[in-house]
Amino acid sequence: MNTDTEMNTGTETDGSGGGGTGCVPAEREPKHEALRTALAALIDDGLAPHEALPSERDLMQRYSVSRMTVRRAVERLTQEGRVYRVQGAGTFVADPATISKSLHLTSFSEDIRNRRMVPDSRLLLLERTEADLDCARDLFLTPGSPVVHLERLRTADGEPMCLENVWLPEALVPGLVENGEPLSLYGWLEQAGATPETADQTIRATVVGPREAALLDVPPQFPALHVERVTRDIRGRAVERAISLYRADRYDYRLTISRERRK
């Protein structure tokens, strides 16, 4: 790959103040998306895990784009788990053996596809049941209200990654039990007019028990991440309660934090 070749002849207009040759004409593809594609190809063409990407200035000069375009492209790659950033050191290629979860609300399948792996699931349980006290509290229901409960083993390229239990208000997903496991649970919620928008999430360290160990193909007492999530739609309605158990050797959560300036 000749990474020094200009990407096209469009005009860069996103804030560099210096003009230059852009990634693509505005009517075809956003410049930051074209740059993201080029950087992903650069990674695939031979950059090793934990190897540094060129600096912002180098990328600006190499692709004739603005700093804003570079930052948006790198942010997209970070969200996809293709790269990670170290403050003061630069941006580095992520290890594909680890699936990184960002703060963006995405499904398991979206996370895995972003790592260019194939997601799948094995349905362990799909039933109509009654909300217990914890479920009713999280979904703002009356105890005993009808809910749909799914338990699934989630895999990436055929390897077990996560044991997931989800509860949904049955009123939002009528017919789900009769139709069987949906290809996309979030897609089903979108069709029901309850598109997931925000979520409150709690993460803690734990170890797996005998049943979870057998399903996840790890030894008993293996370290894991216990993740509890309550998801809301754009109206603020609680539409999903999820408790997931992730293998700690294959999944991590990556956060970007900043220090508050003292006055």
PDB file of C-alpha atoms in Angstrom:
ATOM      1  CA  MET A   1       0.000   0.000   0.000  1.00  0.00           C
ATOM      2  CA  ASN A   2       1.390   3.375  -0.972  1.00  0.00           C
ATOM      3  CA  THR A   3       0.267   5.428   2.003  1.00  0.00           C
ATOM      4  CA  ASP A   4       1.824   8.629   0.665  1.00  0.00           C
ATOM      5  CA  THR A   5      -0.560   8.771  -2.293  1.00  0.00           C
ATOM      6  CA  GLU A   6      -3.258  11.413  -2.011  1.00  0.00           C
ATOM      7  CA  MET A   7      -6.697   9.896  -1.473  1.00  0.00           C
ATOM      8  CA  ASN A   8      -8.541  12.057  -4.028  1.00  0.00           C
ATOM      9  CA  THR A   9      -8.785  15.559  -5.373  1.00  0.00           C
ATOM     10  CA  GLY A  10     -11.591  16.966  -3.219  1.00  0.00           C
ATOM     11  CA  THR A  11     -11.088  20.153  -1.231  1.00  0.00           C
ATOM     12  CA  GLU A  12     -10.497  19.876   2.524  1.00  0.00           C
ATOM     13  CA  THR A  13     -12.865  22.253   4.291  1.00  0.00           C
ATOM     14  CA  ASP A  14     -13.305  20.914   7.809  1.00  0.00           C
ATOM     15  CA  GLY A  15     -11.301  23.346   9.818  1.00  0.00           C
ATOM     16  CA  SER A  16      -7.617  23.093   8.988  1.00  0.00           C
ATOM     17  CA  GLY A  17      -7.486  26.723   7.897  1.00  0.00           C
ATOM     18  CA  GLY A  18      -4.933  25.826   5.270  1.00  0.00           C
ATOM     19  CA  GLY A  19      -6.887  24.200   2.455  1.00  0.00           C
ATOM     20  CA  GLY A  20      -5.161  21.267   0.837  1.00  0.00           C
ATOM     21  CA  THR A  21      -6.239  18.082  -0.874  1.00  0.00           C
ATOM     22  CA  GLY A  22      -9.088  16.269   0.871  1.00  0.00           C
ATOM     23  CA  CYS A  23      -9.956  12.621   1.173  1.00  0.00           C
ATOM     24  CA  VAL A  24     -13.039  12.549  -1.057  1.00  0.00           C
ATOM     25  CA  PRO A  25     -15.428  15.030  -2.638  1.00  0.00           C
ATOM     26  CA  ALA A  26     -18.131  16.114  -0.183  1.00  0.00           C
ATOM     27  CA  GLU A  27     -20.874  14.506  -2.230  1.00  0.00           C
ATOM     28  CA  ARG A  28     -19.318  11.030  -2.086  1.00  0.00           C
ATOM     29  CA  GLU A  29     -18.018  10.086   1.369  1.00  0.00           C
ATOM     30  CA  PRO A  30     -17.128  12.057   4.511  1.00  0.00           C
ATOM     31  CA  LYS A  31     -13.406  12.781   4.647  1.00  0.00           C
ATOM     32  CA  HIS A  32     -12.959  11.255   8.070  1.00  0.00           C
ATOM     33  CA  GLU A  33     -14.630   8.016   6.902  1.00  0.00           C
ATOM     34  CA  ALA A  34     -12.308   7.796   3.891  1.00  0.00           C
ATOM     35  CA  LEU A  35      -9.331   8.363   6.181  1.00  0.00           C
ATOM     36  CA  ARG A  36     -10.649   5.764   8.632  1.00  0.00           C
ATOM     37  CA  THR A  37     -10.809   3.274   5.757  1.00  0.00           C
ATOM     38  CA  ALA A  38      -7.242   4.129   4.710  1.00  0.00           C
ATOM     39  CA  LEU A  39      -5.923   3.752   8.255  1.00  0.00           C
ATOM     40  CA  ALA A  40      -7.741   0.446   8.696  1.00  0.00           C
ATOM     41  CA  ALA A  41      -6.060  -0.760   5.502  1.00  0.00           C
ATOM     42  CA  LEU A  42      -2.718   0.473   6.823  1.00  0.00           C
ATOM     43  CA  ILE A  43      -3.246  -1.614   9.966  1.00  0.00           C
ATOM     44  CA  ASP A  44      -4.292  -4.671   7.955  1.00  0.00           C
ATOM     45  CA  ASP A  45      -1.302  -4.309   5.644  1.00  0.00           C
ATOM     46  CA  GLY A  46       1.157  -5.110   8.382  1.00  0.00           C
ATOM     47  CA  LEU A  47       1.076  -2.991  11.531  1.00  0.00           C
ATOM     48  CA  ALA A  48       1.513  -5.309  14.500  1.00  0.00           C
ATOM     49  CA  PRO A  49      -0.547  -5.190  17.711  1.00  0.00           C
ATOM     50  CA  HIS A  50       0.664  -2.364  19.980  1.00  0.00           C
ATOM     51  CA  GLU A  51       2.639  -0.753  17.135  1.00  0.00           C
ATOM     52  CA  ALA A  52       2.190   3.024  16.981  1.00  0.00           C
ATOM     53  CA  LEU A  53       0.233   4.752  14.230  1.00  0.00           C
ATOM     54  CA  PRO A  54       1.848   7.789  12.592  1.00  0.00           C
ATOM     55  CA  SER A  55       1.410  10.990  14.570  1.00  0.00           C
ATOM     56  CA  GLU A  56      -1.418  13.438  13.905  1.00  0.00           C
ATOM     57  CA  ARG A  57       0.960  15.768  12.088  1.00  0.00           C
ATOM     58  CA  ASP A  58       2.303  12.938   9.924  1.00  0.00           C
ATOM     59  CA  LEU A  59      -1.221  11.842   8.997  1.00  0.00           C
ATOM     60  CA  MET A  60      -2.223  15.426   8.164  1.00  0.00           C
ATOM     61  CA  GLN A  61       0.738  15.763   5.804  1.00  0.00           C
ATOM     62  CA  ARG A  62       0.527  12.258   4.338  1.00  0.00           C
ATOM     63  CA  TYR A  63      -3.166  12.449   3.454  1.00  0.00           C
ATOM     64  CA  SER A  64      -3.486  16.232   3.033  1.00  0.00           C
ATOM     65  CA  VAL A  65      -6.277  16.512   5.599  1.00  0.00           C
ATOM     66  CA  SER A  66      -6.978  18.659   8.633  1.00  0.00           C
ATOM     67  CA  ARG A  67      -6.353  17.865  12.270  1.00  0.00           C
ATOM     68  CA  MET A  68     -10.113  17.596  12.812  1.00  0.00           C
ATOM     69  CA  THR A  69     -10.397  14.954  10.082  1.00  0.00           C
ATOM     70  CA  VAL A  70      -7.540  12.956  11.619  1.00  0.00           C
ATOM     71  CA  ARG A  71      -9.071  13.081  15.075  1.00  0.00           C
ATOM     72  CA  ARG A  72     -12.511  12.020  13.871  1.00  0.00           C
ATOM     73  CA  ALA A  73     -11.034   9.108  11.895  1.00  0.00           C
ATOM     74  CA  VAL A  74      -8.949   7.944  14.851  1.00  0.00           C
ATOM     75  CA  GLU A  75     -11.962   8.299  17.150  1.00  0.00           C
ATOM     76  CA  ARG A  76     -13.946   5.993  14.858  1.00  0.00           C
ATOM     77  CA  LEU A  77     -11.164   3.412  14.920  1.00  0.00           C
ATOM     78  CA  THR A  78     -11.034   3.703  18.712  1.00  0.00           C
ATOM     79  CA  GLN A  79     -14.787   3.108  18.950  1.00  0.00           C
ATOM     80  CA  GLU A  80     -14.393   0.034  16.750  1.00  0.00           C
ATOM     81  CA  GLY A  81     -11.616  -1.312  18.975  1.00  0.00           C
ATOM     82  CA  ARG A  82      -9.050  -1.235  16.177  1.00  0.00           C
ATOM     83  CA  VAL A  83      -6.735   1.167  18.039  1.00  0.00           C
ATOM     84  CA  TYR A  84      -6.211   2.560  21.525  1.00  0.00           C
ATOM     85  CA  ARG A  85      -4.700   5.811  22.741  1.00  0.00           C
ATOM     86  CA  VAL A  86      -2.119   6.407  25.449  1.00  0.00           C
ATOM     87  CA  GLN A  87      -2.007   9.962  26.791  1.00  0.00           C
ATOM     88  CA  GLY A  88       1.266  11.623  25.850  1.00  0.00           C
ATOM     89  CA  ALA A  89       2.483   8.612  23.850  1.00  0.00           C
ATOM     90  CA  GLY A  90       0.211   8.301  20.820  1.00  0.00           C
ATOM     91  CA  THR A  91      -2.219   5.901  19.195  1.00  0.00           C
ATOM     92  CA  PHE A  92      -1.487   2.185  18.963  1.00  0.00           C
ATOM     93  CA  VAL A  93      -2.883  -0.850  17.148  1.00  0.00           C
ATOM     94  CA  ALA A  94      -5.154  -2.896  19.417  1.00  0.00           C
ATOM     95  CA  ASP A  95      -4.562  -6.599  19.940  1.00  0.00           C
ATOM     96  CA  PRO A  96      -7.334  -8.398  17.995  1.00  0.00           C
ATOM     97  CA  ALA A  97      -7.344 -11.159  20.619  1.00  0.00           C
ATOM     98  CA  THR A  98      -9.094  -8.755  22.998  1.00  0.00           C
ATOM     99  CA  ILE A  99     -12.575  -7.399  22.293  1.00  0.00           C
ATOM    100  CA  SER A 100     -12.775  -3.877  23.662  1.00  0.00           C
ATOM    101  CA  LYS A 101     -16.039  -2.273  24.676  1.00  0.00           C
ATOM    102  CA  SER A 102     -16.318   1.517  24.482  1.00  0.00           C
ATOM    103  CA  LEU A 103     -18.772   3.830  26.229  1.00  0.00           C
ATOM    104  CA  HIS A 104     -21.000   3.869  23.148  1.00  0.00           C
ATOM    105  CA  LEU A 105     -24.207   1.852  23.447  1.00  0.00           C
ATOM    106  CA  THR A 106     -23.679  -1.074  21.088  1.00  0.00           C
ATOM    107  CA  SER A 107     -24.843  -4.657  21.018  1.00  0.00           C
ATOM    108  CA  PHE A 108     -22.551  -7.656  21.437  1.00  0.00           C
ATOM    109  CA  SER A 109     -22.901  -8.432  17.728  1.00  0.00           C
ATOM    110  CA  GLU A 110     -21.883  -4.889  16.776  1.00  0.00           C
ATOM    111  CA  ASP A 111     -18.825  -5.086  19.042  1.00  0.00           C
ATOM    112  CA  ILE A 112     -17.719  -8.368  17.482  1.00  0.00           C
ATOM    113  CA  ARG A 113     -18.317  -7.267  13.873  1.00  0.00           C
ATOM    114  CA  ASN A 114     -16.288  -4.127  14.551  1.00  0.00           C
ATOM    115  CA  ARG A 115     -13.371  -6.462  15.315  1.00  0.00           C
ATOM    116  CA  ARG A 116     -13.932  -8.226  11.974  1.00  0.00           C
ATOM    117  CA  MET A 117     -15.073 -11.386  13.714  1.00  0.00           C
ATOM    118  CA  VAL A 118     -18.288 -13.337  13.252  1.00  0.00           C
ATOM    119  CA  PRO A 119     -20.800 -13.092  16.119  1.00  0.00           C
ATOM    120  CA  ASP A 120     -23.171 -15.889  16.950  1.00  0.00           C
ATOM    121  CA  SER A 121     -25.255 -17.112  19.858  1.00  0.00           C
ATOM    122  CA  ARG A 122     -26.595 -20.314  21.332  1.00  0.00           C
ATOM    123  CA  LEU A 123     -30.048 -19.952  22.850  1.00  0.00           C
ATOM    124  CA  LEU A 124     -30.198 -21.567  26.277  1.00  0.00           C
ATOM    125  CA  LEU A 125     -33.557 -20.254  27.457  1.00  0.00           C
ATOM    126  CA  LEU A 126     -36.456 -18.251  26.045  1.00  0.00           C
ATOM    127  CA  GLU A 127     -39.483 -17.999  28.276  1.00  0.00           C
ATOM    128  CA  ARG A 128     -42.346 -15.850  29.426  1.00  0.00           C
ATOM    129  CA  THR A 129     -42.104 -15.285  33.175  1.00  0.00           C
ATOM    130  CA  GLU A 130     -43.002 -12.850  35.954  1.00  0.00           C
ATOM    131  CA  ALA A 131     -40.822  -9.964  37.047  1.00  0.00           C
ATOM    132  CA  ASP A 132     -39.234 -10.525  40.452  1.00  0.00           C
ATOM    133  CA  LEU A 133     -38.461  -7.620  42.748  1.00  0.00           C
ATOM    134  CA  ASP A 134     -35.084  -6.792  41.142  1.00  0.00           C
ATOM    135  CA  CYS A 135     -36.427  -7.051  37.591  1.00  0.00           C
ATOM    136  CA  ALA A 136     -39.511  -5.004  38.433  1.00  0.00           C
ATOM    137  CA  ARG A 137     -37.357  -2.304  40.043  1.00  0.00           C
ATOM    138  CA  ASP A 138     -35.036  -2.000  37.053  1.00  0.00           C
ATOM    139  CA  LEU A 139     -37.795  -2.056  34.420  1.00  0.00           C
ATOM    140  CA  PHE A 140     -40.196   0.133  36.435  1.00  0.00           C
ATOM    141  CA  LEU A 141     -42.820  -2.600  36.504  1.00  0.00           C
ATOM    142  CA  THR A 142     -45.113  -3.984  39.157  1.00  0.00           C
ATOM    143  CA  PRO A 143     -43.723  -7.208  40.662  1.00  0.00           C
ATOM    144  CA  GLY A 144     -45.305 -10.127  38.875  1.00  0.00           C
ATOM    145  CA  SER A 145     -45.683  -8.246  35.565  1.00  0.00           C
ATOM    146  CA  PRO A 146     -45.086 -10.407  32.475  1.00  0.00           C
ATOM    147  CA  VAL A 147     -41.555 -10.232  31.058  1.00  0.00           C
ATOM    148  CA  VAL A 148     -39.610 -12.182  28.448  1.00  0.00           C
ATOM    149  CA  HIS A 149     -36.379 -13.792  29.668  1.00  0.00           C
ATOM    150  CA  LEU A 150     -33.605 -14.879  27.289  1.00  0.00           C
ATOM    151  CA  GLU A 151     -30.387 -16.635  28.234  1.00  0.00           C
ATOM    152  CA  ARG A 152     -27.799 -16.879  25.483  1.00  0.00           C
ATOM    153  CA  LEU A 153     -24.197 -17.974  25.096  1.00  0.00           C
ATOM    154  CA  ARG A 154     -22.537 -15.379  22.854  1.00  0.00           C
ATOM    155  CA  THR A 155     -19.581 -16.365  20.666  1.00  0.00           C
ATOM    156  CA  ALA A 156     -17.006 -14.722  18.386  1.00  0.00           C
ATOM    157  CA  ASP A 157     -15.629 -16.827  15.550  1.00  0.00           C
ATOM    158  CA  GLY A 158     -17.133 -19.804  17.349  1.00  0.00           C
ATOM    159  CA  GLU A 159     -15.347 -19.151  20.657  1.00  0.00           C
ATOM    160  CA  PRO A 160     -17.473 -18.573  23.794  1.00  0.00           C
ATOM    161  CA  MET A 161     -17.186 -14.992  25.027  1.00  0.00           C
ATOM    162  CA  CYS A 162     -20.188 -14.127  27.152  1.00  0.00           C
ATOM    163  CA  LEU A 163     -23.116 -15.629  29.029  1.00  0.00           C
ATOM    164  CA  GLU A 164     -25.998 -13.186  28.717  1.00  0.00           C
ATOM    165  CA  ASN A 165     -29.336 -12.989  30.518  1.00  0.00           C
ATOM    166  CA  VAL A 166     -31.862 -10.405  29.284  1.00  0.00           C
ATOM    167  CA  TRP A 167     -35.309  -9.438  30.543  1.00  0.00           C
ATOM    168  CA  LEU A 168     -37.744  -7.363  28.445  1.00  0.00           C
ATOM    169  CA  PRO A 169     -41.238  -6.069  29.279  1.00  0.00           C
ATOM    170  CA  GLU A 170     -43.504  -8.442  27.358  1.00  0.00           C
ATOM    171  CA  ALA A 171     -45.781  -5.547  26.396  1.00  0.00           C
ATOM    172  CA  LEU A 172     -42.924  -4.169  24.256  1.00  0.00           C
ATOM    173  CA  VAL A 173     -42.121  -7.437  22.475  1.00  0.00           C
ATOM    174  CA  PRO A 174     -45.384  -9.342  21.965  1.00  0.00           C
ATOM    175  CA  GLY A 175     -44.860 -12.568  20.048  1.00  0.00           C
ATOM    176  CA  LEU A 176     -41.136 -12.814  20.786  1.00  0.00           C
ATOM    177  CA  VAL A 177     -41.432 -16.114  22.648  1.00  0.00           C
ATOM    178  CA  GLU A 178     -43.564 -17.644  19.887  1.00  0.00           C
ATOM    179  CA  ASN A 179     -41.217 -16.438  17.114  1.00  0.00           C
ATOM    180  CA  GLY A 180     -38.061 -17.679  18.794  1.00  0.00           C
ATOM    181  CA  GLU A 181     -34.691 -15.973  19.185  1.00  0.00           C
ATOM    182  CA  PRO A 182     -34.493 -12.837  16.989  1.00  0.00           C
ATOM    183  CA  LEU A 183     -31.534 -12.210  14.712  1.00  0.00           C
ATOM    184  CA  SER A 184     -31.128  -8.853  16.467  1.00  0.00           C
ATOM    185  CA  LEU A 185     -32.690  -8.108  19.825  1.00  0.00           C
ATOM    186  CA  TYR A 186     -32.072  -4.373  19.405  1.00  0.00           C
ATOM    187  CA  GLY A 187     -33.591  -4.609  15.931  1.00  0.00           C
ATOM    188  CA  TRP A 188     -36.708  -6.177  17.442  1.00  0.00           C
ATOM    189  CA  LEU A 189     -36.924  -3.330  19.965  1.00  0.00           C
ATOM    190  CA  GLU A 190     -36.510  -0.773  17.165  1.00  0.00           C
ATOM    191  CA  GLN A 191     -39.440  -2.338  15.288  1.00  0.00           C
ATOM    192  CA  ALA A 192     -41.467  -2.112  18.503  1.00  0.00           C
ATOM    193  CA  GLY A 193     -40.813   1.652  18.696  1.00  0.00           C
ATOM    194  CA  ALA A 194     -38.434   1.236  21.629  1.00  0.00           C
ATOM    195  CA  THR A 195     -35.021   1.916  20.053  1.00  0.00           C
ATOM    196  CA  PRO A 196     -32.263   1.639  22.700  1.00  0.00           C
ATOM    197  CA  GLU A 197     -30.835   5.093  23.372  1.00  0.00           C
ATOM    198  CA  THR A 198     -29.026   5.193  26.745  1.00  0.00           C
ATOM    199  CA  ALA A 199     -28.020   2.730  29.438  1.00  0.00           C
ATOM    200  CA  ASP A 200     -26.906   2.656  33.057  1.00  0.00           C
ATOM    201  CA  GLN A 201     -24.217   0.052  33.491  1.00  0.00           C
ATOM    202  CA  THR A 202     -22.337  -1.447  36.437  1.00  0.00           C
ATOM    203  CA  ILE A 203     -19.165  -3.507  35.983  1.00  0.00           C
ATOM    204  CA  ARG A 204     -17.431  -5.561  38.653  1.00  0.00           C
ATOM    205  CA  ALA A 205     -14.850  -8.306  38.818  1.00  0.00           C
ATOM    206  CA  THR A 206     -15.965 -11.836  39.653  1.00  0.00           C
ATOM    207  CA  VAL A 207     -15.154 -15.497  38.997  1.00  0.00           C
ATOM    208  CA  VAL A 208     -17.224 -18.100  37.192  1.00  0.00           C
ATOM    209  CA  GLY A 209     -19.015 -21.009  38.825  1.00  0.00           C
ATOM    210  CA  PRO A 210     -19.048 -24.605  37.527  1.00  0.00           C
ATOM    211  CA  ARG A 211     -21.990 -24.143  35.110  1.00  0.00           C
ATOM    212  CA  GLU A 212     -20.672 -20.850  33.703  1.00  0.00           C
ATOM    213  CA  ALA A 213     -17.170 -22.331  33.372  1.00  0.00           C
ATOM    214  CA  ALA A 214     -18.461 -25.239  31.305  1.00  0.00           C
ATOM    215  CA  LEU A 215     -20.420 -22.942  28.991  1.00  0.00           C
ATOM    216  CA  LEU A 216     -17.571 -20.425  28.572  1.00  0.00           C
ATOM    217  CA  ASP A 217     -14.958 -23.187  28.154  1.00  0.00           C
ATOM    218  CA  VAL A 218     -12.763 -21.990  31.025  1.00  0.00           C
ATOM    219  CA  PRO A 219     -11.788 -23.560  34.377  1.00  0.00           C
ATOM    220  CA  PRO A 220     -14.004 -22.964  37.448  1.00  0.00           C
ATOM    221  CA  GLN A 221     -13.083 -19.810  39.381  1.00  0.00           C
ATOM    222  CA  PHE A 222     -11.768 -18.246  36.171  1.00  0.00           C
ATOM    223  CA  PRO A 223     -11.810 -14.404  36.298  1.00  0.00           C
ATOM    224  CA  ALA A 224     -14.748 -12.714  34.604  1.00  0.00           C
ATOM    225  CA  LEU A 225     -16.512  -9.374  34.243  1.00  0.00           C
ATOM    226  CA  HIS A 226     -20.023  -9.169  35.705  1.00  0.00           C
ATOM    227  CA  VAL A 227     -21.929  -6.448  33.833  1.00  0.00           C
ATOM    228  CA  GLU A 228     -25.421  -5.260  34.773  1.00  0.00           C
ATOM    229  CA  ARG A 229     -27.232  -2.891  32.416  1.00  0.00           C
ATOM    230  CA  VAL A 230     -30.593  -1.158  32.272  1.00  0.00           C
ATOM    231  CA  THR A 231     -31.295   0.257  28.816  1.00  0.00           C
ATOM    232  CA  ARG A 232     -33.750   3.069  28.034  1.00  0.00           C
ATOM    233  CA  ASP A 233     -35.291   4.297  24.821  1.00  0.00           C
ATOM    234  CA  ILE A 234     -35.547   7.905  23.630  1.00  0.00           C
ATOM    235  CA  ARG A 235     -38.644   8.413  25.789  1.00  0.00           C
ATOM    236  CA  GLY A 236     -36.757   7.347  28.890  1.00  0.00           C
ATOM    237  CA  ARG A 237     -38.619   4.041  29.232  1.00  0.00           C
ATOM    238  CA  ALA A 238     -36.658   1.085  30.617  1.00  0.00           C
ATOM    239  CA  VAL A 239     -36.734  -1.442  27.769  1.00  0.00           C
ATOM    240  CA  GLU A 240     -34.053  -3.975  28.746  1.00  0.00           C
ATOM    241  CA  ARG A 241     -32.461  -5.416  31.848  1.00  0.00           C
ATOM    242  CA  ALA A 242     -29.309  -7.407  31.126  1.00  0.00           C
ATOM    243  CA  ILE A 243     -26.823  -9.304  33.262  1.00  0.00           C
ATOM    244  CA  SER A 244     -23.794 -10.515  31.308  1.00  0.00           C
ATOM    245  CA  LEU A 245     -20.767 -12.545  32.303  1.00  0.00           C
ATOM    246  CA  TYR A 246     -17.733 -11.923  30.080  1.00  0.00           C
ATOM    247  CA  ARG A 247     -14.494 -13.891  29.969  1.00  0.00           C
ATOM    248  CA  ALA A 248     -11.919 -11.511  31.423  1.00  0.00           C
ATOM    249  CA  ASP A 249      -9.164 -12.857  29.172  1.00  0.00           C
ATOM    250  CA  ARG A 250     -10.985 -11.885  25.971  1.00  0.00           C
ATOM    251  CA  TYR A 251     -13.033  -8.799  26.818  1.00  0.00           C
ATOM    252  CA  ASP A 252     -12.240  -5.419  28.307  1.00  0.00           C
ATOM    253  CA  TYR A 253     -13.873  -2.027  28.751  1.00  0.00           C
ATOM    254  CA  ARG A 254     -11.992   1.014  27.498  1.00  0.00           C
ATOM    255  CA  LEU A 255     -12.883   4.440  28.901  1.00  0.00           C
ATOM    256  CA  THR A 256     -11.677   7.922  28.001  1.00  0.00           C
ATOM    257  CA  ILE A 257     -11.519  10.153  31.068  1.00  0.00           C
ATOM    258  CA  SER A 258     -10.214  13.634  31.678  1.00  0.00           C
ATOM    259  CA  ARG A 259      -8.935  15.506  34.719  1.00  0.00           C
ATOM    260  CA  GLU A 260     -11.139  18.383  35.810  1.00  0.00           C
ATOM    261  CA  ARG A 261      -9.349  21.697  35.716  1.00  0.00           C
ATOM    262  CA  ARG A 262      -8.997  23.360  39.078  1.00  0.00           C
ATOM    263  CA  LYS A 263     -10.162  26.939  39.281  1.00  0.00           C
TER     264      LYS A 263
END
